[in-house]
Coordinates of N, CA and C and ligand atoms in Angstrom, one line a residue:
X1 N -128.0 195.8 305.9 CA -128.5 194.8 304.9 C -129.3 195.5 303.8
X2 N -129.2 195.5 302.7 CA -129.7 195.8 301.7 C -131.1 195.4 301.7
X3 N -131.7 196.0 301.3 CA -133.5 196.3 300.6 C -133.5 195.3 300.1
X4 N -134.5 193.8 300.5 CA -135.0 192.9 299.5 C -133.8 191.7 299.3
X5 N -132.7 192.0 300.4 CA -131.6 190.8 300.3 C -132.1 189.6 300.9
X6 N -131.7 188.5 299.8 CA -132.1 187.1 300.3 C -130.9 186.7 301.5
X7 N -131.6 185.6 302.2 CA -130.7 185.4 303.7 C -129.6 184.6 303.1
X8 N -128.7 184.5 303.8 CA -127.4 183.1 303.9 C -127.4 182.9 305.4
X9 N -126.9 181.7 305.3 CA -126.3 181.2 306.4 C -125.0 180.8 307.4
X10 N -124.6 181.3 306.5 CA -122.9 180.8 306.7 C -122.2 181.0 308.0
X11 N -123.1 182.3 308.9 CA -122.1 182.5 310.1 C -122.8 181.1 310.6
X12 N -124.2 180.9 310.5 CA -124.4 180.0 311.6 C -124.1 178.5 311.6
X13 N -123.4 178.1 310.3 CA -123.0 177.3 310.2 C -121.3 176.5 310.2
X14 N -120.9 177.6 310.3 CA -119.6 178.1 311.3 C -119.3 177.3 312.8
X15 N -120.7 177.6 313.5 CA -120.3 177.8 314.8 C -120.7 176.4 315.2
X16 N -119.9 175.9 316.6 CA -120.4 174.6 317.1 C -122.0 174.4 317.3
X17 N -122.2 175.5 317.7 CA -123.7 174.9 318.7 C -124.8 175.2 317.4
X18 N -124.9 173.9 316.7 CA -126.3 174.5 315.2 C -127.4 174.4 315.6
X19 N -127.7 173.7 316.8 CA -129.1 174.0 317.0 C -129.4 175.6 317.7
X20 N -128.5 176.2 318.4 CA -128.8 177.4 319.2 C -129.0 178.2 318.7
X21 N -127.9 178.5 317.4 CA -127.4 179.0 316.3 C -128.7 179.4 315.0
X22 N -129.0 178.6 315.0 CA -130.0 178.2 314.0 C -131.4 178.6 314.7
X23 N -131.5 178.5 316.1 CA -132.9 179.3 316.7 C -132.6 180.8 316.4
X24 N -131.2 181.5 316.8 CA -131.5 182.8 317.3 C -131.1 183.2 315.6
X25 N -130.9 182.6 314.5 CA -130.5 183.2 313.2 C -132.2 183.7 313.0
X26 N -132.8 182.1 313.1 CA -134.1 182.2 312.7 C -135.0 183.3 313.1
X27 N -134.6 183.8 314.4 CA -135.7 184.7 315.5 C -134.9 186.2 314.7
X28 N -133.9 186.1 314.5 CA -133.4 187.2 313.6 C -133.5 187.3 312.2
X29 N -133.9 186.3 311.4 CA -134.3 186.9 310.3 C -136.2 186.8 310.3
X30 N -136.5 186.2 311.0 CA -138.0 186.6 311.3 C -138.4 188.1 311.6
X31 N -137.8 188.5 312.4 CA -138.0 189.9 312.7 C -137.6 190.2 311.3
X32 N -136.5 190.0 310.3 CA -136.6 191.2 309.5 C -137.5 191.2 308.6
X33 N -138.0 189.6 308.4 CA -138.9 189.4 307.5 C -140.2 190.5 307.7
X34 N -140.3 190.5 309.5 CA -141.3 191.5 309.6 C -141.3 192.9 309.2
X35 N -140.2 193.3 309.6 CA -139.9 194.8 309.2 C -139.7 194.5 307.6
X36 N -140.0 193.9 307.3 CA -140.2 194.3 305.1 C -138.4 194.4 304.8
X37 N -137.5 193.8 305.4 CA -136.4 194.1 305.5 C -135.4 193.1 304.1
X38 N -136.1 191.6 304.4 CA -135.7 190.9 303.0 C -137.1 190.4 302.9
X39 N -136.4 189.5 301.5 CA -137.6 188.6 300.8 C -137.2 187.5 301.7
X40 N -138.4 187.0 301.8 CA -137.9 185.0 302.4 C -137.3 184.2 301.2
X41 N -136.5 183.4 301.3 CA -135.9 182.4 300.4 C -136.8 180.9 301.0
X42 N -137.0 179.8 300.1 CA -137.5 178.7 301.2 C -136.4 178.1 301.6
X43 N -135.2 177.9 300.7 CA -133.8 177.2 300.5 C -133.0 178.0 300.5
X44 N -131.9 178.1 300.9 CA -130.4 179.0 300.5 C -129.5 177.8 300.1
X45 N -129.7 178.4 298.3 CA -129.1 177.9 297.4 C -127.9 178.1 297.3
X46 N -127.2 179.2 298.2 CA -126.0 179.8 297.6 C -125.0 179.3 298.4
X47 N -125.6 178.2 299.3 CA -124.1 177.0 300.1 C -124.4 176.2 299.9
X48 N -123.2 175.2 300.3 CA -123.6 173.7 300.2 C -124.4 173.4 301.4
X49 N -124.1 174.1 302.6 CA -124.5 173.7 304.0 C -126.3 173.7 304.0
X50 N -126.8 173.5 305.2 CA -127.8 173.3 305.7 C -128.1 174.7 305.5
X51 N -129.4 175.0 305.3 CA -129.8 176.5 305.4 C -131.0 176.4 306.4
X52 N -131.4 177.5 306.9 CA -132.9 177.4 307.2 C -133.9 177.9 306.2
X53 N -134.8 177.0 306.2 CA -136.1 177.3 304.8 C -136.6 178.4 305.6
X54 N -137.1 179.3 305.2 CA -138.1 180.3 305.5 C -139.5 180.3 305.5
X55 N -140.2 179.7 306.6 CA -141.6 179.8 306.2 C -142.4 180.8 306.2
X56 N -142.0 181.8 305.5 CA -142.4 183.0 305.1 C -143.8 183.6 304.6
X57 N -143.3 184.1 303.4 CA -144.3 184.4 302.4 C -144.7 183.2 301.6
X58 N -143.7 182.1 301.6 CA -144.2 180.6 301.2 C -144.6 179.9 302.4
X59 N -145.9 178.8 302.5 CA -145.9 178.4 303.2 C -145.7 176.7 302.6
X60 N -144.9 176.1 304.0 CA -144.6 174.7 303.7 C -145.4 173.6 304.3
X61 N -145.8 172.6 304.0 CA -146.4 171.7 304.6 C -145.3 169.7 304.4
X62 N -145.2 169.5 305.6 CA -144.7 168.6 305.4 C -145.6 167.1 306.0
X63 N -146.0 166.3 304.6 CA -146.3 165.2 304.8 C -146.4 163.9 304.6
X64 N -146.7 163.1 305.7 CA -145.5 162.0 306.0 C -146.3 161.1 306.4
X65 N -146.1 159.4 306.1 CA -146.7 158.1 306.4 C -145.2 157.3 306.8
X66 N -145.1 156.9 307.9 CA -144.5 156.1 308.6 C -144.5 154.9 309.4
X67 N -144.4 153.7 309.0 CA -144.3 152.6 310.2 C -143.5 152.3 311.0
X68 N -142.2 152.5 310.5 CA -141.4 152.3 311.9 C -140.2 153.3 312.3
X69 N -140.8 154.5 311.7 CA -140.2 156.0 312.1 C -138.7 156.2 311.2
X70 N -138.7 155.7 310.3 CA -137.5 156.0 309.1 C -137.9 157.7 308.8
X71 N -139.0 157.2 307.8 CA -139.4 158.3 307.4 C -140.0 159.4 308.1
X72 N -140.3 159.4 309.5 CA -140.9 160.4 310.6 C -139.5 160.9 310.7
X73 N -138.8 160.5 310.9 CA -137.5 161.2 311.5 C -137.0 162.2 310.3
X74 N -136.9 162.1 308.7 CA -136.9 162.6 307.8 C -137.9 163.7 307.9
X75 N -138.9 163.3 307.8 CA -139.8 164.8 308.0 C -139.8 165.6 308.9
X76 N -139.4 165.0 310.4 CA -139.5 166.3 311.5 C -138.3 166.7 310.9
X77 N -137.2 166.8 310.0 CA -136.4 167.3 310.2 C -136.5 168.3 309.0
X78 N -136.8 167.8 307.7 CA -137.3 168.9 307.3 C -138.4 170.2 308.1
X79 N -139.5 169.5 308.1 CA -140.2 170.5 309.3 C -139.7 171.5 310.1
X80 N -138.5 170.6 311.0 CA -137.8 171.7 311.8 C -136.8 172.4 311.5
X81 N -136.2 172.2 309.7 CA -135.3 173.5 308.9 C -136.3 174.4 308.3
X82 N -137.6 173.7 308.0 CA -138.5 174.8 307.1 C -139.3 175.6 307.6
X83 N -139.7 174.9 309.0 CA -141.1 175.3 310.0 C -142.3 175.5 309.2
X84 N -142.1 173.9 308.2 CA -143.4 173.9 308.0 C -144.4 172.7 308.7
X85 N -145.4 173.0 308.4 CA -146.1 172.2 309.5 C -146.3 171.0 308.9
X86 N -146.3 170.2 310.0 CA -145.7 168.6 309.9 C -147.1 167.7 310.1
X87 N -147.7 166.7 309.1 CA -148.4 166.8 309.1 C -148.3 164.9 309.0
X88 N -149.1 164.0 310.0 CA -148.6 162.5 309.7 C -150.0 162.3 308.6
X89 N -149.9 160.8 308.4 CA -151.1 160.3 307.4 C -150.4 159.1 308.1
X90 N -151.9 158.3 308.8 CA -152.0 157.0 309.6 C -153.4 156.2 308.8
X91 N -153.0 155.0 308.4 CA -154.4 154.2 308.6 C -155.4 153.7 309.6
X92 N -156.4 154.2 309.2 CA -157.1 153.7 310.6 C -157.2 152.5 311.2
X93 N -157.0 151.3 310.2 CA -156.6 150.2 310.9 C -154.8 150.2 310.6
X94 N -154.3 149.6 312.0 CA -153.2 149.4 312.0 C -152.3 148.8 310.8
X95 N -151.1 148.8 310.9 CA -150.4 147.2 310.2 C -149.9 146.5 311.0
X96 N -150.0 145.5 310.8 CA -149.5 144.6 311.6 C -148.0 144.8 312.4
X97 N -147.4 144.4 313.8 CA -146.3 144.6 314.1 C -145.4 143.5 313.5
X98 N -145.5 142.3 313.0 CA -144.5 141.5 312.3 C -144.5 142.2 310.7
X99 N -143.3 141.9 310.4 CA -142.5 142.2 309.4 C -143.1 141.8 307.8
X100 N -142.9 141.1 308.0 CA -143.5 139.9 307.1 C -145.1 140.0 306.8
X101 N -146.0 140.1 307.9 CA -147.1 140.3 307.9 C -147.8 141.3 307.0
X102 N -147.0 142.3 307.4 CA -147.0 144.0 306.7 C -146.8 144.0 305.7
X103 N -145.5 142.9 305.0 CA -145.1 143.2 303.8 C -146.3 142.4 302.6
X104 N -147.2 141.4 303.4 CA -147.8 140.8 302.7 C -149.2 141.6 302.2
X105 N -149.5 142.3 303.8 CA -151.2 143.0 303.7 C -150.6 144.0 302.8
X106 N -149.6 144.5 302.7 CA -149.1 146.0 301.6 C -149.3 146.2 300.1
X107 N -148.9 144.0 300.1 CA -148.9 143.7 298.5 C -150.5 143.4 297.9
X108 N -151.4 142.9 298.9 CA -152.5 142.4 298.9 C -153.6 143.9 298.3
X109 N -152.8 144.6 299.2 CA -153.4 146.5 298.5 C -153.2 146.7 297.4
X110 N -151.7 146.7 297.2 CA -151.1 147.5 296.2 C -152.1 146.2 294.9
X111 N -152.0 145.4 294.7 CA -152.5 144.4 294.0 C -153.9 144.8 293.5
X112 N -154.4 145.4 294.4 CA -156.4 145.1 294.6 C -156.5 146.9 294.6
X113 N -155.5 147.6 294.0 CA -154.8 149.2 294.1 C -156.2 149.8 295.3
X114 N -156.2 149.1 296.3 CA -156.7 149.7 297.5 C -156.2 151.2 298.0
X115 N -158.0 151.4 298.9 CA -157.7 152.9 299.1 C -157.9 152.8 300.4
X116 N -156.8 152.4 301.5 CA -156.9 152.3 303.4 C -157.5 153.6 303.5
X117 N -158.3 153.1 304.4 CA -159.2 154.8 305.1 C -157.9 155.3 306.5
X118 N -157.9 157.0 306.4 CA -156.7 157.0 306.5 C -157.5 158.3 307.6
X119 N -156.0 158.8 308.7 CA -156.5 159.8 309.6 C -155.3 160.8 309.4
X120 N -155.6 162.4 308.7 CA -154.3 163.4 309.0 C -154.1 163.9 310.2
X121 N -153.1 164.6 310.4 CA -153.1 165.2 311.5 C -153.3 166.4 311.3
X122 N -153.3 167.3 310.3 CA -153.2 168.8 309.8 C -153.8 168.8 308.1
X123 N -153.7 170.2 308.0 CA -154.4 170.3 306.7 C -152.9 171.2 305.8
X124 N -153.2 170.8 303.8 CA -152.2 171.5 303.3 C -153.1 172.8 302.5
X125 N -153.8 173.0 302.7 CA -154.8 173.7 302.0 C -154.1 175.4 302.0
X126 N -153.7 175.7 302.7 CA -152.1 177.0 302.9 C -151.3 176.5 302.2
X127 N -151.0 175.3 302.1 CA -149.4 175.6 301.9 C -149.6 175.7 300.3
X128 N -148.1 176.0 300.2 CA -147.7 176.7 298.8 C -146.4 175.1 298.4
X129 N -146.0 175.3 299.0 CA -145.2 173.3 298.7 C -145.4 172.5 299.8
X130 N -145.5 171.5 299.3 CA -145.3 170.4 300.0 C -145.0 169.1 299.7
X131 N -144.0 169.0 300.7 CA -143.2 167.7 301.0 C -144.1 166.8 301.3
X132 N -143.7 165.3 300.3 CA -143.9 164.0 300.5 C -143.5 163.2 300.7
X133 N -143.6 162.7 302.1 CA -142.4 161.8 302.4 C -143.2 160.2 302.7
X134 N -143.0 159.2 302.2 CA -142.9 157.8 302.5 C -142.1 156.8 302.1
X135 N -142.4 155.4 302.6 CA -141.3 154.5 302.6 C -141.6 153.5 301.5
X136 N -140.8 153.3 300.9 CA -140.8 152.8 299.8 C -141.8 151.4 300.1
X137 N -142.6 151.3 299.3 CA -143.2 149.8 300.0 C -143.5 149.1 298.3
X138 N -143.1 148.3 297.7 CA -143.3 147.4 296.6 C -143.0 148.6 295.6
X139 N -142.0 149.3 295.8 CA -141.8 150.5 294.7 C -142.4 151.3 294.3
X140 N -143.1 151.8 295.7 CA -143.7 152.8 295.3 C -144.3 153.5 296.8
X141 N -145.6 154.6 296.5 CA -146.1 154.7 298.4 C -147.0 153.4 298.7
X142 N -147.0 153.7 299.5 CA -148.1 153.2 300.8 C -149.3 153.5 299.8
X143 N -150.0 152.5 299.9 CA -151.6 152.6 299.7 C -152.2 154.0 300.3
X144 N -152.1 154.0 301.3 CA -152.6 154.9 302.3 C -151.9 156.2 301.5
X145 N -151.4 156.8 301.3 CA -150.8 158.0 300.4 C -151.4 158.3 299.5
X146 N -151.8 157.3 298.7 CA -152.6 157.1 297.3 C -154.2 157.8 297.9
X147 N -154.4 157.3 298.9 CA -156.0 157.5 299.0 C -155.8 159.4 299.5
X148 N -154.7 159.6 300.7 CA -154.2 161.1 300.9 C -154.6 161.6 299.6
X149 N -153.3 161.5 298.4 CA -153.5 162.3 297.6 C -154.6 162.3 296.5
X150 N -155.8 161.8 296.8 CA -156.7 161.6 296.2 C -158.0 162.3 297.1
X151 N -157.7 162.4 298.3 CA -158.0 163.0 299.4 C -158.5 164.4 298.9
X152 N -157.2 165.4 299.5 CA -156.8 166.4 299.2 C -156.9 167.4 297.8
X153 N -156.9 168.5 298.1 CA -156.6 169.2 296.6 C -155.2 169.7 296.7
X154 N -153.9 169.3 295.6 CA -152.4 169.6 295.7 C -153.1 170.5 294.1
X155 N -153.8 171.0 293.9 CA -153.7 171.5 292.4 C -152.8 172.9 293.0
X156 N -152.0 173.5 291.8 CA -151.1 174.9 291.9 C -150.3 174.5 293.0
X157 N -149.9 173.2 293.8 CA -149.3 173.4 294.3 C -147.6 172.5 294.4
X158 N -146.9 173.1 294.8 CA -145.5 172.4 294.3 C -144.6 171.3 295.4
X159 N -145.0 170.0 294.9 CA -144.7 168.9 295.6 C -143.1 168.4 295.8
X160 N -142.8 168.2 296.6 CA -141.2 167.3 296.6 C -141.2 165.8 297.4
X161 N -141.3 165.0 297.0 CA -141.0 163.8 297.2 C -139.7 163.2 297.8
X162 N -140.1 163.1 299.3 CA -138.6 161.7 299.8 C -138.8 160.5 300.3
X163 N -138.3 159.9 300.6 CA -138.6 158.3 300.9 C -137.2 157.8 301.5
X164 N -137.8 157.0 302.5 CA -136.8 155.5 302.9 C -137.0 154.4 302.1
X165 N -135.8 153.6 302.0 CA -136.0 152.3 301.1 C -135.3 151.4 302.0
X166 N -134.8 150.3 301.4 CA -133.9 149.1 301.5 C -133.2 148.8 299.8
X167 N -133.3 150.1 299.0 CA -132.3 149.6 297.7 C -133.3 150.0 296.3
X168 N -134.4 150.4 296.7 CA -135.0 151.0 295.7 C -135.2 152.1 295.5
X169 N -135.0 152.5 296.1 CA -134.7 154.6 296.2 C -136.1 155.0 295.8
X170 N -136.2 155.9 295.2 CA -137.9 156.5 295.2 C -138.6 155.9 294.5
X171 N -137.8 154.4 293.7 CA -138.8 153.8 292.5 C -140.0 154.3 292.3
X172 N -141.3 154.3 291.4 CA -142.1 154.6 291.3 C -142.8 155.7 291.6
X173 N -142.6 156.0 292.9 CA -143.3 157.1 293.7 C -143.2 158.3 293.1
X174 N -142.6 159.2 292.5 CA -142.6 160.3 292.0 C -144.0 160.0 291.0
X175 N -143.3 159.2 290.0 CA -144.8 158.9 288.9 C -146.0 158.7 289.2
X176 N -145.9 158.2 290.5 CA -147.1 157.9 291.1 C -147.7 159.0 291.2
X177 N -147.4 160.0 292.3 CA -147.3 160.8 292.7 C -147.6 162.1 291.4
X178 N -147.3 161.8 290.6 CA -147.0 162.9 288.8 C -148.7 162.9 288.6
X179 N -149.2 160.8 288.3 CA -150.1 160.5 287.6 C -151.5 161.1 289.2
X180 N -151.0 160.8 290.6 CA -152.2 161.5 291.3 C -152.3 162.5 291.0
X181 N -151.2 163.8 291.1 CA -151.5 165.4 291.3 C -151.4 165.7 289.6
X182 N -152.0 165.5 289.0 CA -152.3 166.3 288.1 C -151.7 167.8 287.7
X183 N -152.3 168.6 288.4 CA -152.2 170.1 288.6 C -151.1 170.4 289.0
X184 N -149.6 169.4 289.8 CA -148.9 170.2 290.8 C -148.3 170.1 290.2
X185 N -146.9 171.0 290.0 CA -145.7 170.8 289.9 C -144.2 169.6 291.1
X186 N -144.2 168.6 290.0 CA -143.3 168.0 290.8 C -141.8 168.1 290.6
X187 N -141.0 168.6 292.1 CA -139.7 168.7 292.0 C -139.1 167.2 292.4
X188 N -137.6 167.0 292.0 CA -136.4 166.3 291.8 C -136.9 165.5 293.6
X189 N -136.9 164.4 293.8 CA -137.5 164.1 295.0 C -135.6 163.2 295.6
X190 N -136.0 163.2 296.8 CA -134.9 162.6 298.0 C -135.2 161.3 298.4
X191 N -133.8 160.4 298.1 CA -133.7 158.9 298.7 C -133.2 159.0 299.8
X192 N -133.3 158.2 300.6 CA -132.2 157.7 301.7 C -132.6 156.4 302.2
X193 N -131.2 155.7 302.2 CA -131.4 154.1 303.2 C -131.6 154.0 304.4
X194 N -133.3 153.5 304.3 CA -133.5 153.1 305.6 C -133.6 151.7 306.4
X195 N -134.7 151.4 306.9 CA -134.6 150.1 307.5 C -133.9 150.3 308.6
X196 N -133.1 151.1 308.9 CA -132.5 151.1 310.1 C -132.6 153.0 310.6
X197 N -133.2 152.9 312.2 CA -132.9 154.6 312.5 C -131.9 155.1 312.8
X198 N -131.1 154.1 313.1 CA -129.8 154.8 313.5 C -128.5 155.0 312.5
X199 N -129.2 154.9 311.4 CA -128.6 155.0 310.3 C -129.2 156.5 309.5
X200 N -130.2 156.2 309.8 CA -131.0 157.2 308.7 C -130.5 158.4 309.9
X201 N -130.4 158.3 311.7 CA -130.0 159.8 312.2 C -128.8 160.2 312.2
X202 N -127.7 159.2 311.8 CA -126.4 159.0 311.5 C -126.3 160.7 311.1
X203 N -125.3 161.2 311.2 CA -124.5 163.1 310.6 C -124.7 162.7 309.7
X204 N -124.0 161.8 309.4 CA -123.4 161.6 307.7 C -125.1 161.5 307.0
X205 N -125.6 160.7 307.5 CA -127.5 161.1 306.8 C -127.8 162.4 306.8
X206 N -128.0 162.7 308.0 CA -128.3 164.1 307.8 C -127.9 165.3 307.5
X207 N -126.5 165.0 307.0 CA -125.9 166.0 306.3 C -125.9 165.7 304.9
X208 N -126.5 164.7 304.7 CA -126.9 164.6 303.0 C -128.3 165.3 303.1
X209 N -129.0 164.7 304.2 CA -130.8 165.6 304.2 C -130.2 167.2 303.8
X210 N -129.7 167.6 304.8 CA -129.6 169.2 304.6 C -128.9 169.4 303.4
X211 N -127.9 168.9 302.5 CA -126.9 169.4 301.4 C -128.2 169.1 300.3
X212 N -129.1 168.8 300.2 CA -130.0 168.1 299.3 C -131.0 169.1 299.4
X213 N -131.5 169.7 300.6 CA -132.8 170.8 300.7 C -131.9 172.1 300.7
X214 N -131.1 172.3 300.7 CA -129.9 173.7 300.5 C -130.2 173.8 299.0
X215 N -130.3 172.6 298.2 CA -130.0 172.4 296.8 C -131.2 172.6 296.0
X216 N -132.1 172.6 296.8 CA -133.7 172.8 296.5 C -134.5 174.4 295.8
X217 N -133.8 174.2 294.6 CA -134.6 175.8 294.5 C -135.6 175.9 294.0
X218 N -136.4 177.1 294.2 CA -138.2 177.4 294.4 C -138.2 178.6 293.3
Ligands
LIG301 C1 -144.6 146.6 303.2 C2 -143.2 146.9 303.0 C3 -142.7 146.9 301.6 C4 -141.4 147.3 301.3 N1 -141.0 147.3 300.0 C5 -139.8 147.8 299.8 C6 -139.4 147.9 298.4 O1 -140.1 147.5 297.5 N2 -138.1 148.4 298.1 C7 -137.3 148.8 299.1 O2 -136.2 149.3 298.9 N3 -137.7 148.7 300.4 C8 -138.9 148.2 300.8 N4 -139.3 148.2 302.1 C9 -138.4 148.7 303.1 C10 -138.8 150.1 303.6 O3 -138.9 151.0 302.5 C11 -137.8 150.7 304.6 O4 -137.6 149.8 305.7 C12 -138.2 152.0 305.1 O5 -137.1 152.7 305.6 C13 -139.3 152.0 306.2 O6 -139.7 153.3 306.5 P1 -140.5 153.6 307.8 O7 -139.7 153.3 309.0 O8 -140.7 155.1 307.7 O9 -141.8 152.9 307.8 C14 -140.6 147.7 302.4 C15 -141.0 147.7 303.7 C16 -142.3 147.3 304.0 C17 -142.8 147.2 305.4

């Protein structure tokens, strides 16, 4: 292997078994990363396929607000191509379990541009990108996100935006997201239809997740 060569993936996406495949690539280019052997890439741009992100000399943070695990399921999976650390954002008061209920306390926020007191699980204060992932709620994030990234310092650091919907795709949220972080650089962000999980863990989903973070260049 050449001095300073970026990874591909290609054998391991060849073979049937991608999860095994995809451990022992990883545990092999980790070592070379150690031995000073390549550079880390975060994305391998150079297929269409799934790549593994390198959490390298970049570090990733992936973070996520979820009510009924659309968008959890999107992030651990990022997380578990990038191994970056996965990080939830919950309010401290619940939402409600009815449907309707939720959709109403969400508008009552967004309306009165409330700031829910909120609990993370992890810090992005390392990371070098990080992923934003929430569910589209009145076109835009979660209240609770708003008060996160107001939270936090994202200054110098480089944000990607994804979300579940029911037909609005990222509406607003990126600008949202532009007008909170100030300082960050914001990349091209990721839709997918949710409302249902067995849709969103569908191949065919997740083979758009991965052909979309393959496509991600840093
Ligand atoms: C309060 C609330 C507001 C919503 N507003 C929208 C919306 O404006 N546009 C849309 O496409 N979907 C909307 N949805 C649907 C969610 O975006 C969708 O079901 C999402 O996949 C849920 O993600 P989660 O399981 O991670 O919570 C809304 C759902 C809720 C609960």
């Amino acid at each position: 292997m050449n001095d300073k060569q970026n990874i591909t993936n290609s054998d391991e996406v060849s073979s049937g078994d991608m999860d095994l495949n995809r451990r022992s690539t990883m545990k092999k280019i980790a070592s070379l990363i150690v031995a000073g052997l390549v550079t880390p890439t975060i994305f391998n741009s150079k297929t269409s396929h799934a790549a593994p992100i390198i959490n390298g000399q970049l570090k990733v943070a992936v973070v996520y607000f979820s009510k009924t695990g659309n968008t959890q399921f999107l992030a651990q999976e990022i997380s578990r191509l990038s191994g970056g650390t996965l990080i939830e954002v919950k309010t401290v008061e619940p939402y409600p379990e009815n449907y309707r209920a939720t959709t109403r306390k969400a508008k009552i926020e967004q309306e009165e541009n409330a700031r829910p007191e909120i609990t993370m699980s992890g810090s992005i204060e390392d990371a070098d990108y990080v992923f934003i992932g929430y569910p589209n709620w009145w076109g835009t994030l979660p209240m609770a996100l708003f008060t996160y990234l107001e939270q936090v310092s994202t200054a110098n650091k480089t944000i990607i935006p994804f979300c579940t919907h029911e037909g609005s795709q990222l509406g607003r949220g990126p600008r949202d997201i532009r007008r909170l972080c100030p300082s960050s650089t914001i990349l091209a962000g990721y839709a997918q239809r949710g409302g249902d999980l067995e849709l969103v863990k569908s191949s065919r989903s997740v083979n758009a997740l991965h052909q979309w973070l393959a496509s991600v260049s840093v």
